[in-house]
Tab-separated table of C-alpha atoms and ligand atoms in Angstrom:
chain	number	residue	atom	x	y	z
A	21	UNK	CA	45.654	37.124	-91.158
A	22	UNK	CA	48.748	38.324	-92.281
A	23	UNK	CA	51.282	40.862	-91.448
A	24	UNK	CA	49.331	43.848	-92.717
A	25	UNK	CA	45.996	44.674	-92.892
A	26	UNK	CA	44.750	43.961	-95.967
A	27	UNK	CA	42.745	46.751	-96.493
A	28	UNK	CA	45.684	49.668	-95.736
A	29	UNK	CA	49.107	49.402	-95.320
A	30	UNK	CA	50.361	48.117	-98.616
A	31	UNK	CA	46.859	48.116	-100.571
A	32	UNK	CA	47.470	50.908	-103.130
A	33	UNK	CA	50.701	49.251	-103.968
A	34	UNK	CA	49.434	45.886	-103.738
A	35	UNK	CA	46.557	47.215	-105.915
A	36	UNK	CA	48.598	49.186	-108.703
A	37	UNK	CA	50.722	46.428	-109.581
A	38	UNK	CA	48.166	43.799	-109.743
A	39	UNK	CA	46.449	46.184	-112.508
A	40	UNK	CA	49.801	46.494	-114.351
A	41	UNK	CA	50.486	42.799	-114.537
A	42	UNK	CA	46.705	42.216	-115.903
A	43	UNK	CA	47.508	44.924	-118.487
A	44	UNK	CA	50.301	43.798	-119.696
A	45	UNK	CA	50.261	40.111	-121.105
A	46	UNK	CA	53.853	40.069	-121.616
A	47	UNK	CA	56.982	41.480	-119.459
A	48	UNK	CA	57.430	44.104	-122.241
A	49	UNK	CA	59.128	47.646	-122.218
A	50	UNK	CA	55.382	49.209	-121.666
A	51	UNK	CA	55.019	46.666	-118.811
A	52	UNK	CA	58.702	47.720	-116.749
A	53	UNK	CA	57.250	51.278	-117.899
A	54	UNK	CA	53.951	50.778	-115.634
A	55	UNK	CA	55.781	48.785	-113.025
A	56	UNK	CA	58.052	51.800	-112.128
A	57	UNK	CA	55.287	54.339	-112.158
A	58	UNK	CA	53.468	52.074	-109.978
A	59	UNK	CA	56.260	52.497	-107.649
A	60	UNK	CA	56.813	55.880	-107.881
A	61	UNK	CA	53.361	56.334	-106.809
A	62	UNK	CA	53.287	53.696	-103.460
A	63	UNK	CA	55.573	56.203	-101.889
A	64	UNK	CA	58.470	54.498	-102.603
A	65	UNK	CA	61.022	57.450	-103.866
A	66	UNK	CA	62.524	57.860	-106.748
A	67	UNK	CA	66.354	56.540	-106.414
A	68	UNK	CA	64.970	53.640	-104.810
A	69	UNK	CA	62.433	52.996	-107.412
A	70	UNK	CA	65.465	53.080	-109.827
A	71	UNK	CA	67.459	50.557	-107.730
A	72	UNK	CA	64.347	48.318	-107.574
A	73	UNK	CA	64.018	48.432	-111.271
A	74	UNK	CA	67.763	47.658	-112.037
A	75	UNK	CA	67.530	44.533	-109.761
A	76	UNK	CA	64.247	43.647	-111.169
A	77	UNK	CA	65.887	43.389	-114.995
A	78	UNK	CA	68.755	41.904	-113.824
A	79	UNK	CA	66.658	38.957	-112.477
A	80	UNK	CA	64.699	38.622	-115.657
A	81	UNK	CA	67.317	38.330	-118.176
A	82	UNK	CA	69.168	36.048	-115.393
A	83	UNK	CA	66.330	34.070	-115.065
A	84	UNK	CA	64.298	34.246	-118.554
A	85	UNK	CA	60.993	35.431	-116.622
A	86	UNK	CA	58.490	35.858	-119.237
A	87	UNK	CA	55.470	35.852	-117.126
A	88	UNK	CA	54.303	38.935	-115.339
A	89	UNK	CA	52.435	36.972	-112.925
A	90	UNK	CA	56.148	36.176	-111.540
A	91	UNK	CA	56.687	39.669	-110.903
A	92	UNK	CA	55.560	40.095	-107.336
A	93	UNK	CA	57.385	37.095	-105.942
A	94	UNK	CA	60.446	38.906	-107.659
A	95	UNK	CA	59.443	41.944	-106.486
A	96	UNK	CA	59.386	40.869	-102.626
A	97	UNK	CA	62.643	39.319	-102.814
A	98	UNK	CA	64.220	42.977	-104.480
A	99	UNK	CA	62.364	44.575	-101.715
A	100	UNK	CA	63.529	42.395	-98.831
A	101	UNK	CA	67.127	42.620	-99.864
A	102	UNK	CA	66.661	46.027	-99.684
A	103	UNK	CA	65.681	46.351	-96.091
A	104	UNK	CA	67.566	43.972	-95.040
A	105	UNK	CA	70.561	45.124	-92.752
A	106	UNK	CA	71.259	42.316	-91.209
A	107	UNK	CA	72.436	42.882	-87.366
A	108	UNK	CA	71.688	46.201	-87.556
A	109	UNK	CA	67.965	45.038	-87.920
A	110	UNK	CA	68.128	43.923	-83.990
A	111	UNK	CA	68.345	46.245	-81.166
A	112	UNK	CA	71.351	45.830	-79.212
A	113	UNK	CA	70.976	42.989	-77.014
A	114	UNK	CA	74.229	43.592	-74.654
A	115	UNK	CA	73.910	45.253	-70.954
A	116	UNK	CA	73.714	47.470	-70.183
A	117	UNK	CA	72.363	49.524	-72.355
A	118	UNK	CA	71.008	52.951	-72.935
A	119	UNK	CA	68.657	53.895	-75.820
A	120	UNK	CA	67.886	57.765	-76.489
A	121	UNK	CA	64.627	57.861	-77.971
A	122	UNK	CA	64.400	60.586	-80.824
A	123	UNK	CA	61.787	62.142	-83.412
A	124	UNK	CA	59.107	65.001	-84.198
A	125	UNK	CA	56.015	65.267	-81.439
A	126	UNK	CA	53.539	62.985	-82.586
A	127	UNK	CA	55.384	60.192	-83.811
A	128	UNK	CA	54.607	57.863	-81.332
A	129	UNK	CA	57.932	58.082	-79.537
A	130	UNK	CA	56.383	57.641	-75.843
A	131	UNK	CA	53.955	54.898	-77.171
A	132	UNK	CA	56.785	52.779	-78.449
A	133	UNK	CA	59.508	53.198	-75.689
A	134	UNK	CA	55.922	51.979	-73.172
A	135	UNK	CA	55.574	49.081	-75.889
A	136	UNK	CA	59.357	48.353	-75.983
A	137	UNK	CA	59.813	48.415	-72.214
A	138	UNK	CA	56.842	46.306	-71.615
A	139	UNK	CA	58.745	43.375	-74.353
A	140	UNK	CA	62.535	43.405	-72.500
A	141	UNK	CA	60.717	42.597	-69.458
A	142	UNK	CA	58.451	40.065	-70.744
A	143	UNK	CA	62.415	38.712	-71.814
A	144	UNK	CA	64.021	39.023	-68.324
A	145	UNK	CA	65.588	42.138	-68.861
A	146	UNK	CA	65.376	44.482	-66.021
A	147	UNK	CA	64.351	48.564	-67.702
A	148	UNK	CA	64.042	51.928	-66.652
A	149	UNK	CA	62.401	54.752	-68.417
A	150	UNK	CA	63.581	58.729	-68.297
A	151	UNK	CA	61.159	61.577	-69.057
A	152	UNK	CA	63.279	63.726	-70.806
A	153	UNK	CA	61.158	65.342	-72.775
A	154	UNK	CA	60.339	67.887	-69.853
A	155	UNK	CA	58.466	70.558	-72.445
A	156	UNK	CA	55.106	69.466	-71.162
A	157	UNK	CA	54.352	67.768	-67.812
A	158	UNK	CA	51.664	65.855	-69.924
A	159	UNK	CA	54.444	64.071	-71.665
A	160	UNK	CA	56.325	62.993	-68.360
A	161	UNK	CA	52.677	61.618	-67.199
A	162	UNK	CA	52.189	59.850	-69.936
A	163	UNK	CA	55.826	57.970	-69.960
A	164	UNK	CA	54.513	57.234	-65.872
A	165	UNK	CA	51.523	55.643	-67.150
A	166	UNK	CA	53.313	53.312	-69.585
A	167	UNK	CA	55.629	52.436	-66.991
A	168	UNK	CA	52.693	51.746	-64.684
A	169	UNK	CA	51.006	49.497	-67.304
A	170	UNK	CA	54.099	47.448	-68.136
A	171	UNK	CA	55.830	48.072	-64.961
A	172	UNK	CA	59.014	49.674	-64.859
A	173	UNK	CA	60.543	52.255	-62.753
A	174	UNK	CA	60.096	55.987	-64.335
A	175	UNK	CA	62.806	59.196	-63.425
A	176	UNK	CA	61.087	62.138	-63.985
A	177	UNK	CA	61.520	66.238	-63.062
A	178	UNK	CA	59.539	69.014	-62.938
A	179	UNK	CA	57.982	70.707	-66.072
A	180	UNK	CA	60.178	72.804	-67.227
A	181	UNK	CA	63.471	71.365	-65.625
A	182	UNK	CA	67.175	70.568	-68.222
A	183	UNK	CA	66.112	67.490	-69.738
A	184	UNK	CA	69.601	66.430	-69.301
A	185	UNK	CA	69.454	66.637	-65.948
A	186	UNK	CA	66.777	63.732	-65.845
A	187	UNK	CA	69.542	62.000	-68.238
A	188	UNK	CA	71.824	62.328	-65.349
A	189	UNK	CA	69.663	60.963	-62.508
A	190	UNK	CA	68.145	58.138	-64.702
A	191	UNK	CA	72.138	57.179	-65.604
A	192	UNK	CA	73.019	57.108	-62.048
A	193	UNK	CA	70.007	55.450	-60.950
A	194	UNK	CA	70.403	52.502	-63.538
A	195	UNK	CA	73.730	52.079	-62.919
A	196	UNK	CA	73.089	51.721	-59.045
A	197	UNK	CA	70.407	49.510	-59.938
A	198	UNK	CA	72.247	47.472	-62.453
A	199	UNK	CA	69.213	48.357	-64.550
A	200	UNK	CA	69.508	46.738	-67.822
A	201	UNK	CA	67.875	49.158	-70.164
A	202	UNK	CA	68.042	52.873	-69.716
A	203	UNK	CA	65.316	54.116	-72.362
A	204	UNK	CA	64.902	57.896	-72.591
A	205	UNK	CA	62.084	59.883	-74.211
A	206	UNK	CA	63.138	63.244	-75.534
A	207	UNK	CA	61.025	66.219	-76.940
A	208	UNK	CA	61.239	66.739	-80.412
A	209	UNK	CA	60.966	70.142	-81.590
A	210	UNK	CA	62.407	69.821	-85.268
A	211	UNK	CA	61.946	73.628	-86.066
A	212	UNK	CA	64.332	74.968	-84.062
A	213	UNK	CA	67.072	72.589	-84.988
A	214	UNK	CA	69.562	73.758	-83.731
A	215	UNK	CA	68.497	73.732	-80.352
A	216	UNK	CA	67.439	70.446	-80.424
A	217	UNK	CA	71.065	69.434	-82.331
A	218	UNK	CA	72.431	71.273	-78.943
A	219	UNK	CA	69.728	69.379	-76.419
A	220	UNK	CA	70.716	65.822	-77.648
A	221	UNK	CA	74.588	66.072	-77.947
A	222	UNK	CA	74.411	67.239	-74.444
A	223	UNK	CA	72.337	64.255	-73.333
A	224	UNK	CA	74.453	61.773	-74.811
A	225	UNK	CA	77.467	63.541	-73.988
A	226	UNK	CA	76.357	63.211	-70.111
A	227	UNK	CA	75.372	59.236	-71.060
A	228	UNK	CA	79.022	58.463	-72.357
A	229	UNK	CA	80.740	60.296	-69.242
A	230	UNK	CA	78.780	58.849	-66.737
A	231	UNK	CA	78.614	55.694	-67.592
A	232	UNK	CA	80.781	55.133	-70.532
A	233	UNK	CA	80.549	50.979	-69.991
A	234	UNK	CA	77.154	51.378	-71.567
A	235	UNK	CA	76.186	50.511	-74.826
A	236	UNK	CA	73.902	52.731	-76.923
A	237	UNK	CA	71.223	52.935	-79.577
A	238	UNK	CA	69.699	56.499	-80.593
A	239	UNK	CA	66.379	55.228	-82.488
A	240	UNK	CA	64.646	57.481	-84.439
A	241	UNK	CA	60.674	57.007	-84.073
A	242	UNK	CA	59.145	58.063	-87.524
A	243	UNK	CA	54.890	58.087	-88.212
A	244	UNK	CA	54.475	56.422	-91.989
A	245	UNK	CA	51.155	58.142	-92.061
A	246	UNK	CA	53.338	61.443	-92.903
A	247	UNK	CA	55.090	60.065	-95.788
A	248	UNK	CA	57.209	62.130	-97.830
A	249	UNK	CA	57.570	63.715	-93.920
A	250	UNK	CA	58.832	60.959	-92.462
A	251	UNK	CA	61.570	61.073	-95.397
A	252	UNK	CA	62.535	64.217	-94.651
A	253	UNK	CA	62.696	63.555	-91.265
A	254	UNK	CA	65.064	60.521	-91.527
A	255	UNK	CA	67.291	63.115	-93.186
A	256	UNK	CA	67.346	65.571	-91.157
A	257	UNK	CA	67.925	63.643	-88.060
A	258	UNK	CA	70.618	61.901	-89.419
A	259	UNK	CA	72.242	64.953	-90.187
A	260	UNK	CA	72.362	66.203	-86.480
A	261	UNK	CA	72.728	63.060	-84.734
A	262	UNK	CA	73.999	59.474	-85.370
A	263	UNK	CA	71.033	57.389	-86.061
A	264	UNK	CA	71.138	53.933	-85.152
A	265	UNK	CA	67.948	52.483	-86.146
A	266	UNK	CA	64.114	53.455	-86.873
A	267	UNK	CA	61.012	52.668	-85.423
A	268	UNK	CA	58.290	53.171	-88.234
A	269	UNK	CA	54.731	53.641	-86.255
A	270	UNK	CA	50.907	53.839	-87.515
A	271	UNK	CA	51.753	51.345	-90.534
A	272	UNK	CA	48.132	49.653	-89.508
A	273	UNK	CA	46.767	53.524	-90.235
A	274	UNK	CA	48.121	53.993	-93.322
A	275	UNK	CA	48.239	53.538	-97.190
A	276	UNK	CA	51.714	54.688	-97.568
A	277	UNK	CA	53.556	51.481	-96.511
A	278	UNK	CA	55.800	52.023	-99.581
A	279	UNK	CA	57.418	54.594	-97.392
A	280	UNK	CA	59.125	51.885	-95.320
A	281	UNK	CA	61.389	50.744	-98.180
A	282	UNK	CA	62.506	54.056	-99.066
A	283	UNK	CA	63.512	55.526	-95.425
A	284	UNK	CA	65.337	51.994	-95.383
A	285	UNK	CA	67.176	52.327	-98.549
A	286	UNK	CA	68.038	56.002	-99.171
A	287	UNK	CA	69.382	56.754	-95.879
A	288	UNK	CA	70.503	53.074	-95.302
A	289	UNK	CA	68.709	52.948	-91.929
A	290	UNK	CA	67.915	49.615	-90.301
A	291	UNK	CA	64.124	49.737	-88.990
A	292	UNK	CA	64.449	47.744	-85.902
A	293	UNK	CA	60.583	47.990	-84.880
A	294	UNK	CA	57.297	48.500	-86.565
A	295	UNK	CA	54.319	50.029	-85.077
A	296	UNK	CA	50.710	48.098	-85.947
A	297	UNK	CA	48.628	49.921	-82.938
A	298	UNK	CA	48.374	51.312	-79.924
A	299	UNK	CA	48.552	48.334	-77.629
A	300	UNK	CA	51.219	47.051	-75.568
A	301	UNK	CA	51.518	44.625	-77.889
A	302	UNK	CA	51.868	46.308	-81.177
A	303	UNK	CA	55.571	46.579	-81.688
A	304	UNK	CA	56.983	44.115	-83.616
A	305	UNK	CA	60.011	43.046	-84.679
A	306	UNK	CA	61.328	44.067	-88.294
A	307	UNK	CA	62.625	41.258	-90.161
A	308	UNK	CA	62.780	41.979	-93.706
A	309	UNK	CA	62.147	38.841	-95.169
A	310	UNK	CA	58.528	38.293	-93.080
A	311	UNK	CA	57.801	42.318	-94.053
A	312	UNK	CA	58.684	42.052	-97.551
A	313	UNK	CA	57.041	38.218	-98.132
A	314	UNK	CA	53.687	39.994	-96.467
A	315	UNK	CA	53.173	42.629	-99.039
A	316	UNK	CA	51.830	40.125	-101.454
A	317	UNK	CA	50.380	37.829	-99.162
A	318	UNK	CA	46.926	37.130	-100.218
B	417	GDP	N1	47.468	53.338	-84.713
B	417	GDP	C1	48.631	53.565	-84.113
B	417	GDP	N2	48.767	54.633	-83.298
B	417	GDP	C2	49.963	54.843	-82.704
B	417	GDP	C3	51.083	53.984	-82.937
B	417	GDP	N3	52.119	54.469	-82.219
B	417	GDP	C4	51.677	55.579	-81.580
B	417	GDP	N4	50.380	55.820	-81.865
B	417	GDP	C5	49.532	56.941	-81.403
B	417	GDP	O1	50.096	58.176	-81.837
B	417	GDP	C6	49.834	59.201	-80.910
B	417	GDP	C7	51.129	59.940	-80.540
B	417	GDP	O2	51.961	59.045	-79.834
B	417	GDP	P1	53.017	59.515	-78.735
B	417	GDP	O3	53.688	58.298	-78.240
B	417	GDP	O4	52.368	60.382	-77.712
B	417	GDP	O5	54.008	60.391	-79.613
B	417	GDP	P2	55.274	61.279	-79.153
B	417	GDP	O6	54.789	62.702	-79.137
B	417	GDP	O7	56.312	61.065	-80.187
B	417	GDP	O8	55.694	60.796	-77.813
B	417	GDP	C8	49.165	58.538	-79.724
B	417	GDP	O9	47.788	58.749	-79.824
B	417	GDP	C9	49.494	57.060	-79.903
B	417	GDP	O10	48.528	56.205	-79.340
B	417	GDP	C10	50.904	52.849	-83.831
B	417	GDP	O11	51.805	52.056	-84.120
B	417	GDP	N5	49.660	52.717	-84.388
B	418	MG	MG1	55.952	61.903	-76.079
């Protein structure tokens, strides 16, 4: 089996432009005309529907493609260059390092920071988890159990408490430690934004005075079973704090993988991870070229 499931992630897309290739006998005007419709409706938004069209006639003139069966092995490579942003696709790998873990309740933030802790240790790397999102004790048990499962030391506070003050202890703790990986799980309440624009620059504020050596990530965790919501998302985030990558969850739940390419490309975003379950093990590593070429992967 491939990348994706078959039957969800990318099968409307998958679907849509295998109907518009057996429509259309020759790469005509009425064919591109389908083709970007077909896009348009995968979730994949407009300007980057544009941008994928541009390339796509650039490469057929280029390349005299007559054939529409051609099309999706074109169409992969457009794609792929797309989301590819190089570096920026890979988490940090120097120590030590702190990652703030941000996004909307829901989106699978906890799940992925148990997943991601669980894969730096299986690579030597020493990690420590902070419960910072102190709005419900439920969501500091939860980070415990994850650190239980994949065994890694967990700072947490009452209910209730400054999350920034578990920021604090974690810091000092790591850095006593010589704990390679700080991760820290934050509540997300988008609605009062504000607030939460106030919450975060005070938790990274505390990171870069206490241990300023450190080298950090802020990852945004988005759900691509919210589409058009996950867009927004990416935008707003990036408008109250500086985003260094994405981890896109639930793409084996969904239909909407088409939403992947356009968080990458309009906000120019690196995903660095992609959700395919709720195991330990299902966090993967983006790499655009493996994504993309698995869209069309029979
Ligand atoms: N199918 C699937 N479920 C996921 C994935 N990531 C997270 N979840 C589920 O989404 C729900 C919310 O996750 P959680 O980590 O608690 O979100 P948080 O509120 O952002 O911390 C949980 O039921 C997770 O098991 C994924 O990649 N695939
Ligand atoms: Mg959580």
């Amino acid at each position: 089996m491939g990348l994706f499931d078959k039957k969800s992630t990318f099968r409307r897309f998958v679907e849509s432009i295998t109907n518009v290739i057996a429509d259309n006998p020759t790469l005509d005007e009425n064919f591109m005309e389908e083709l970007e419709e077909s896009l348009v409706m995968s979730d994949i938004g407009i300007e980057t529907s544009d941008k994928i069209m541009t390339a796509l006639k650039e490469i057929i003139n280029k390349r005299y493609i007559t054939r529409p069966e051609r099309i999706k092995e074109e169409l992969a490579l457009v794609i792929e260059k797309l989301m590819d942003k190089g570096e920026r696709n890979k988490l940090c790998s120097d120590t030590p390092l702190v990652i703030l873990m941000i996004g909307v309740n829901g989106s699978g933030k906890t799940t992925s920071i148990g997943k991601l802790a669980a894969k730096l240790k299986a690579q030597g790397k020493t990690v420590m988890l902070a419960a910072a999102d102190t709005f419900r004790a439920a969501a500091a048990d939860q980070l415990v159990t994850w650190g239980e499962r994949s065994g890694v030391r967990v700072i947490r506070h009452e209910e209730g408490t400054d999350p920034a003050a578990v920021i604090y202890d974690a810091v000092q703790s790591a850095k006593a430690n010589g704990t390679d990986v700080l991760i820290c799980d934050t509540a997300g309440r988008l609605q009062n934004k504000g607030n939460l624009m106030k919450e975060l620059e005070k938790m990274s504020n505390i990171i870069s005075r206490e241990f300023p050596e450190a080298h950090r990530e802020n990852i945004l965790v988005l759900d691509s079973t919210t589409g058009k919501n996950a867009v927004s998302q990416a935008k707003e985030f990036s408008e109250i704090t500086d985003v260094t990558g994405i981890i896109l969850t639930k793409l084996d739940g969904t239909a909407r993988g088409g939403i992947s390419i356009t968080i990458a490309d309009e906000f120019d975003l690196p995903i660095k991870f992609i959700g395919m379950g709720e195991g330990i093990d299902d966090l993967l590593e983006f790499d655009a070229k493996q994504f993309a070429g698995g869209i069309f992967d029979e």
